[in-house]
Tab-separated table of C-alpha atoms in Angstrom:
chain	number	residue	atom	x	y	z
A	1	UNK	CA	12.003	-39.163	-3.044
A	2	UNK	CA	13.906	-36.610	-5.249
A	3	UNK	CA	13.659	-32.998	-4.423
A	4	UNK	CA	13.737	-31.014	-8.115
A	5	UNK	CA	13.588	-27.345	-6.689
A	6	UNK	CA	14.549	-24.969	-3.397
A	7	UNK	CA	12.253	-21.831	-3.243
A	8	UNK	CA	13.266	-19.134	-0.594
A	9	UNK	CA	11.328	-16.134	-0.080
A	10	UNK	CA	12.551	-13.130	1.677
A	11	UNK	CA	12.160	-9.261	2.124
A	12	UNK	CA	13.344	-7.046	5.447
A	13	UNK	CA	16.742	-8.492	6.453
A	14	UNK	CA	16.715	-11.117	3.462
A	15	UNK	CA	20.569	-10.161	2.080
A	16	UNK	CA	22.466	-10.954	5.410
A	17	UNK	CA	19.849	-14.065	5.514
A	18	UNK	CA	20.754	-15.350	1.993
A	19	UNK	CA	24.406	-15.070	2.707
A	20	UNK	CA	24.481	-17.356	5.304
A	21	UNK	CA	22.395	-19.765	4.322
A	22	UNK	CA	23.725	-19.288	0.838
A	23	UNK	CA	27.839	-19.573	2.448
A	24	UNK	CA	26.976	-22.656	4.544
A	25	UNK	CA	25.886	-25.020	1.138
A	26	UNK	CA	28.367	-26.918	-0.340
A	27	UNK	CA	30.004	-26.719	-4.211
A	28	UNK	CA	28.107	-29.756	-4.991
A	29	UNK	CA	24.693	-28.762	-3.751
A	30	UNK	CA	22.450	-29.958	-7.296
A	31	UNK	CA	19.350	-29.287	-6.315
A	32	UNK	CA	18.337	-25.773	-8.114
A	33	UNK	CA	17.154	-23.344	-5.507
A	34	UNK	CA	14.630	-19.860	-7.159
A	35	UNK	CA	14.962	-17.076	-4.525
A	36	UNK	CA	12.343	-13.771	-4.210
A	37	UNK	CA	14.050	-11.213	-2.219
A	38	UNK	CA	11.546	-8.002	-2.333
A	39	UNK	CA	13.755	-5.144	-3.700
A	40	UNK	CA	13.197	-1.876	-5.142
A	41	UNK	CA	12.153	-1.799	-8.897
A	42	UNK	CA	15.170	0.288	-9.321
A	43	UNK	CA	17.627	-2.202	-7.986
A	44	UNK	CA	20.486	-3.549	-10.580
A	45	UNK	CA	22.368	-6.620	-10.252
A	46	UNK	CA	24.366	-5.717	-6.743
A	47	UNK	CA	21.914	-8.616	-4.998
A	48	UNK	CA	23.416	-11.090	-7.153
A	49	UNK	CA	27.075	-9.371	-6.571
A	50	UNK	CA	26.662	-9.519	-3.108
A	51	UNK	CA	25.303	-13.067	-2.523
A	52	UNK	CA	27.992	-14.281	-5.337
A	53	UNK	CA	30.581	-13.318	-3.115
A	54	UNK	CA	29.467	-15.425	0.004
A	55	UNK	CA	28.448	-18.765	-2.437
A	56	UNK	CA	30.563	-21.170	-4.319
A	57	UNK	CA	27.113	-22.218	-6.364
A	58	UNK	CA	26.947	-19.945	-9.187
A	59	UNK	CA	24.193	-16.887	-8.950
A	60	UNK	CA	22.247	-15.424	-11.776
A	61	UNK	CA	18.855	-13.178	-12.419
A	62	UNK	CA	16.183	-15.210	-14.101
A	63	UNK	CA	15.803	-14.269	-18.385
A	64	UNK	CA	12.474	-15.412	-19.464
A	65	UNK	CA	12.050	-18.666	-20.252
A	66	UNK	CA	15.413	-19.989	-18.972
A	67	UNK	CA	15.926	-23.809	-18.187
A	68	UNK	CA	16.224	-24.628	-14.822
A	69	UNK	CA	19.395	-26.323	-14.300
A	70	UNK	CA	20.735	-28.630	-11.472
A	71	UNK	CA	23.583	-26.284	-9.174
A	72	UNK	CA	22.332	-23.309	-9.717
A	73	UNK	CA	21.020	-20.113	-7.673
A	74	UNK	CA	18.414	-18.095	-9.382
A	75	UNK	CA	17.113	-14.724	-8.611
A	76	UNK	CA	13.658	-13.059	-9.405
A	77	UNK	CA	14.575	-10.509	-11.212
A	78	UNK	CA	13.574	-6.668	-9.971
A	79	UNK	CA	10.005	-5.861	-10.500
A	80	UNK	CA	9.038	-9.492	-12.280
A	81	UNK	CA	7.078	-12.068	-10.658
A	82	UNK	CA	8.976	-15.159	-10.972
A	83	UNK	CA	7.087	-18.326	-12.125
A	84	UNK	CA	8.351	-22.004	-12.519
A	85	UNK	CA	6.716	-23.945	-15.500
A	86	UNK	CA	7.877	-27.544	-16.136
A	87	UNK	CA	11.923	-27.558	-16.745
A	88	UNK	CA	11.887	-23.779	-16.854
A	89	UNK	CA	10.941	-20.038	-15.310
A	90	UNK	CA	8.829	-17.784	-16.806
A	91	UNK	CA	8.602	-14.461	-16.058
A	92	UNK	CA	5.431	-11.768	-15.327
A	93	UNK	CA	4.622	-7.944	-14.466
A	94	UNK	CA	1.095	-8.994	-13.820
A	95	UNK	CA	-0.477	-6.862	-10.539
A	96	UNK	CA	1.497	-7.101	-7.271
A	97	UNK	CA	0.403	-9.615	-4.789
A	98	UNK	CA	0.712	-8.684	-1.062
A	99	UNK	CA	1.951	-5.525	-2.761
A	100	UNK	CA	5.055	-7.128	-3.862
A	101	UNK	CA	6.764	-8.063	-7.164
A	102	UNK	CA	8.393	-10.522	-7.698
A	103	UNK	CA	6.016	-11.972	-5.258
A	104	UNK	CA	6.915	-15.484	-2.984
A	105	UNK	CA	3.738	-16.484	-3.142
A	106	UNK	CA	3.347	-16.599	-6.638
A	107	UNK	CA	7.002	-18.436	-6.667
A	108	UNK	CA	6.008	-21.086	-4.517
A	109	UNK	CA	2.507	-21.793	-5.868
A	110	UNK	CA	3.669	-22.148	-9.070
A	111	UNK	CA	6.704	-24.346	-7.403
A	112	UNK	CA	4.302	-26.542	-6.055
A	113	UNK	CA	1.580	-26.954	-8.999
A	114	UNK	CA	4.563	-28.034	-10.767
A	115	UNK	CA	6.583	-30.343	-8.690
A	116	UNK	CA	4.059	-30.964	-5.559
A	117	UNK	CA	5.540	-33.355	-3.208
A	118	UNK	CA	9.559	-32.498	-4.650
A	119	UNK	CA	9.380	-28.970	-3.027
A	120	UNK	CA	11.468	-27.395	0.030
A	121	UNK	CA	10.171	-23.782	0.459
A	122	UNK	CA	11.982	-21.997	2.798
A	123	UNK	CA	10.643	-18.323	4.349
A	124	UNK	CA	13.221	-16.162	6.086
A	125	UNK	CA	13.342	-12.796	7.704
A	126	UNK	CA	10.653	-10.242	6.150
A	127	UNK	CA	8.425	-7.669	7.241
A	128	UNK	CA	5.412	-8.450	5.609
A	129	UNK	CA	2.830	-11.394	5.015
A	130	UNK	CA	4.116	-12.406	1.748
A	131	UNK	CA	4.888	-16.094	1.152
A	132	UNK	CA	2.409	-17.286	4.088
A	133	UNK	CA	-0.545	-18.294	1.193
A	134	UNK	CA	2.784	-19.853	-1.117
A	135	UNK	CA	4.292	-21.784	2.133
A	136	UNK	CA	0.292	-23.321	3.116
A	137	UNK	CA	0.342	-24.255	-0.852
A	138	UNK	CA	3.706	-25.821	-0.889
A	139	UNK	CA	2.681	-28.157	2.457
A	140	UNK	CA	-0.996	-29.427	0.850
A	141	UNK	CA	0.869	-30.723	-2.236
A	142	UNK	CA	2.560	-32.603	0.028
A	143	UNK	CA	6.311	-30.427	-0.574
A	144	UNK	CA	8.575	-29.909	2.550
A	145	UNK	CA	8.307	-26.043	4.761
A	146	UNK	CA	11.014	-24.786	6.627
A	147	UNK	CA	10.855	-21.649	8.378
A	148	UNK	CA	13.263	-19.167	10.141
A	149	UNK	CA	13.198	-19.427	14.030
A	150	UNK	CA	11.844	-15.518	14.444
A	151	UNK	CA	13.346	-14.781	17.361
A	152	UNK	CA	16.879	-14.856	15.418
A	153	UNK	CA	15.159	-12.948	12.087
A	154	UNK	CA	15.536	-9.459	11.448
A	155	UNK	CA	12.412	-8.971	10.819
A	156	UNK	CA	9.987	-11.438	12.521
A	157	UNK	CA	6.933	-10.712	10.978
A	158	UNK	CA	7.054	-13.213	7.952
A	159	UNK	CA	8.419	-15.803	9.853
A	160	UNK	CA	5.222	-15.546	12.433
A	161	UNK	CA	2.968	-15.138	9.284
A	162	UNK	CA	4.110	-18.605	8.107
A	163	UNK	CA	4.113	-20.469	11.595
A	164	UNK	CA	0.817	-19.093	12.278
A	165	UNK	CA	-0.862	-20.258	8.447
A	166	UNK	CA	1.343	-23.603	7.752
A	167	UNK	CA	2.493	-26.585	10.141
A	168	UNK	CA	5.592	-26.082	9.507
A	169	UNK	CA	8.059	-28.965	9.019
A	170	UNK	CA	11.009	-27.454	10.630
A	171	UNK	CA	11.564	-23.927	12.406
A	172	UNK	CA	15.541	-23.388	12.695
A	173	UNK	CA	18.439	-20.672	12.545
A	174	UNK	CA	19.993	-19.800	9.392
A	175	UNK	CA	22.933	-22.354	9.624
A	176	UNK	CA	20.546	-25.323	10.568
A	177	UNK	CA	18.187	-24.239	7.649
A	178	UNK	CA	21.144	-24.594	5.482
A	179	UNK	CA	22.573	-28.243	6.983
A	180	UNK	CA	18.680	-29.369	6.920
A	181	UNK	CA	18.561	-28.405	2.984
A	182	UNK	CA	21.695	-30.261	2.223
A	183	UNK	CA	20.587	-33.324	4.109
A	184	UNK	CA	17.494	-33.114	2.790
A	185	UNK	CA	18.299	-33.168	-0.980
A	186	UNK	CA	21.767	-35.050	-0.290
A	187	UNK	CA	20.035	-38.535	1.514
A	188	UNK	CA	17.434	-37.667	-2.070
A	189	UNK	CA	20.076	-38.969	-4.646
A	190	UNK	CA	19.576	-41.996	-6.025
């Protein structure tokens, strides 16, 4: 069983999150991995500066349409909801949902209508409900949840959100969550 995709979702907290989790995964990590931190609509690319600095994988905001390719880190983009359609993203500015966009939900249900069962979704530190619907989505297709142990998030109140919606598959610290990811999708190659 192949994983083909990573989805993180994050918001309150998320950049000191992403750069551990982000730090602790190794040059040879293949498995593509979409990440919604919620941001201001004004933000430019420091989020990708900033995480690029802690990662050896390379880091880039999602264009429209762009292939999703094995290694990579990809970013919702600022005020876009960020979609996955069969080898690629697509991007929207359709309404907010859980007032946020780029929205995790909409990331991981359209993660998991695509590749069901060959899904990790990950929710860390936040301060909202956002990503709870996406998370309960991910885990009836059959794809794998992994949340952050609250008591060590920022902000718990996304982390609780999931636990509380999903049976979650594993609730860990940021360093476990990225050691569970790599043997997850390493012990996956064929």
């Amino acid at each position: 069983m192949s994983f083909k995709i990573v989805v993180i979702g994050t918001s309150l907290g998320g950049l000191s999150a992403l750069k551990i989790i982000l730090g602790n995964l190794p040059a040879d990590f293949l498995v593509p991995i979409a990440i919604v931190q919620h941001r201001h609509k004004e933000s430019n690319n420091t989020l990708q500066e900033l995480l690029q600095e802690s990662s050896s994988l390379p880091i880039r905001e999602v264009e429209d349409k762009e292939e999703i390719l094995p290694g990579h880190i990809y970013l919702a983009p600022a005020d876009y909801h960020l979609l996955i359609e069969p080898g690629h993203f697509a991007l929207s500015t359709d309404e907010p949902v859980s007032y946020a966009r780029p929205s995790i939900d909409v990331l991981f249900e359209s993660a998991a209508d695509v590749y069901t069962q060959q899904v990790i979704g990950v929710i860390l530190t936040g301060a909202n409900q956002d990503g709870k619907q996406g998370l309960k989505k991910i885990k009836a297709q059959g794809g794998l949840t992994i949340v952050q142990e609250p008591t060590t998030a920022e902000s718990d109140v996304m982390p609780e959100a999931a636990i509380s919606a999903v049976a979650v598959d594993w609730i860990l610290t940021l360093s476990d969550i990225a050691s569970q990811m790599v043997k997850l999708c390493h012990s996956s190659r064929k």
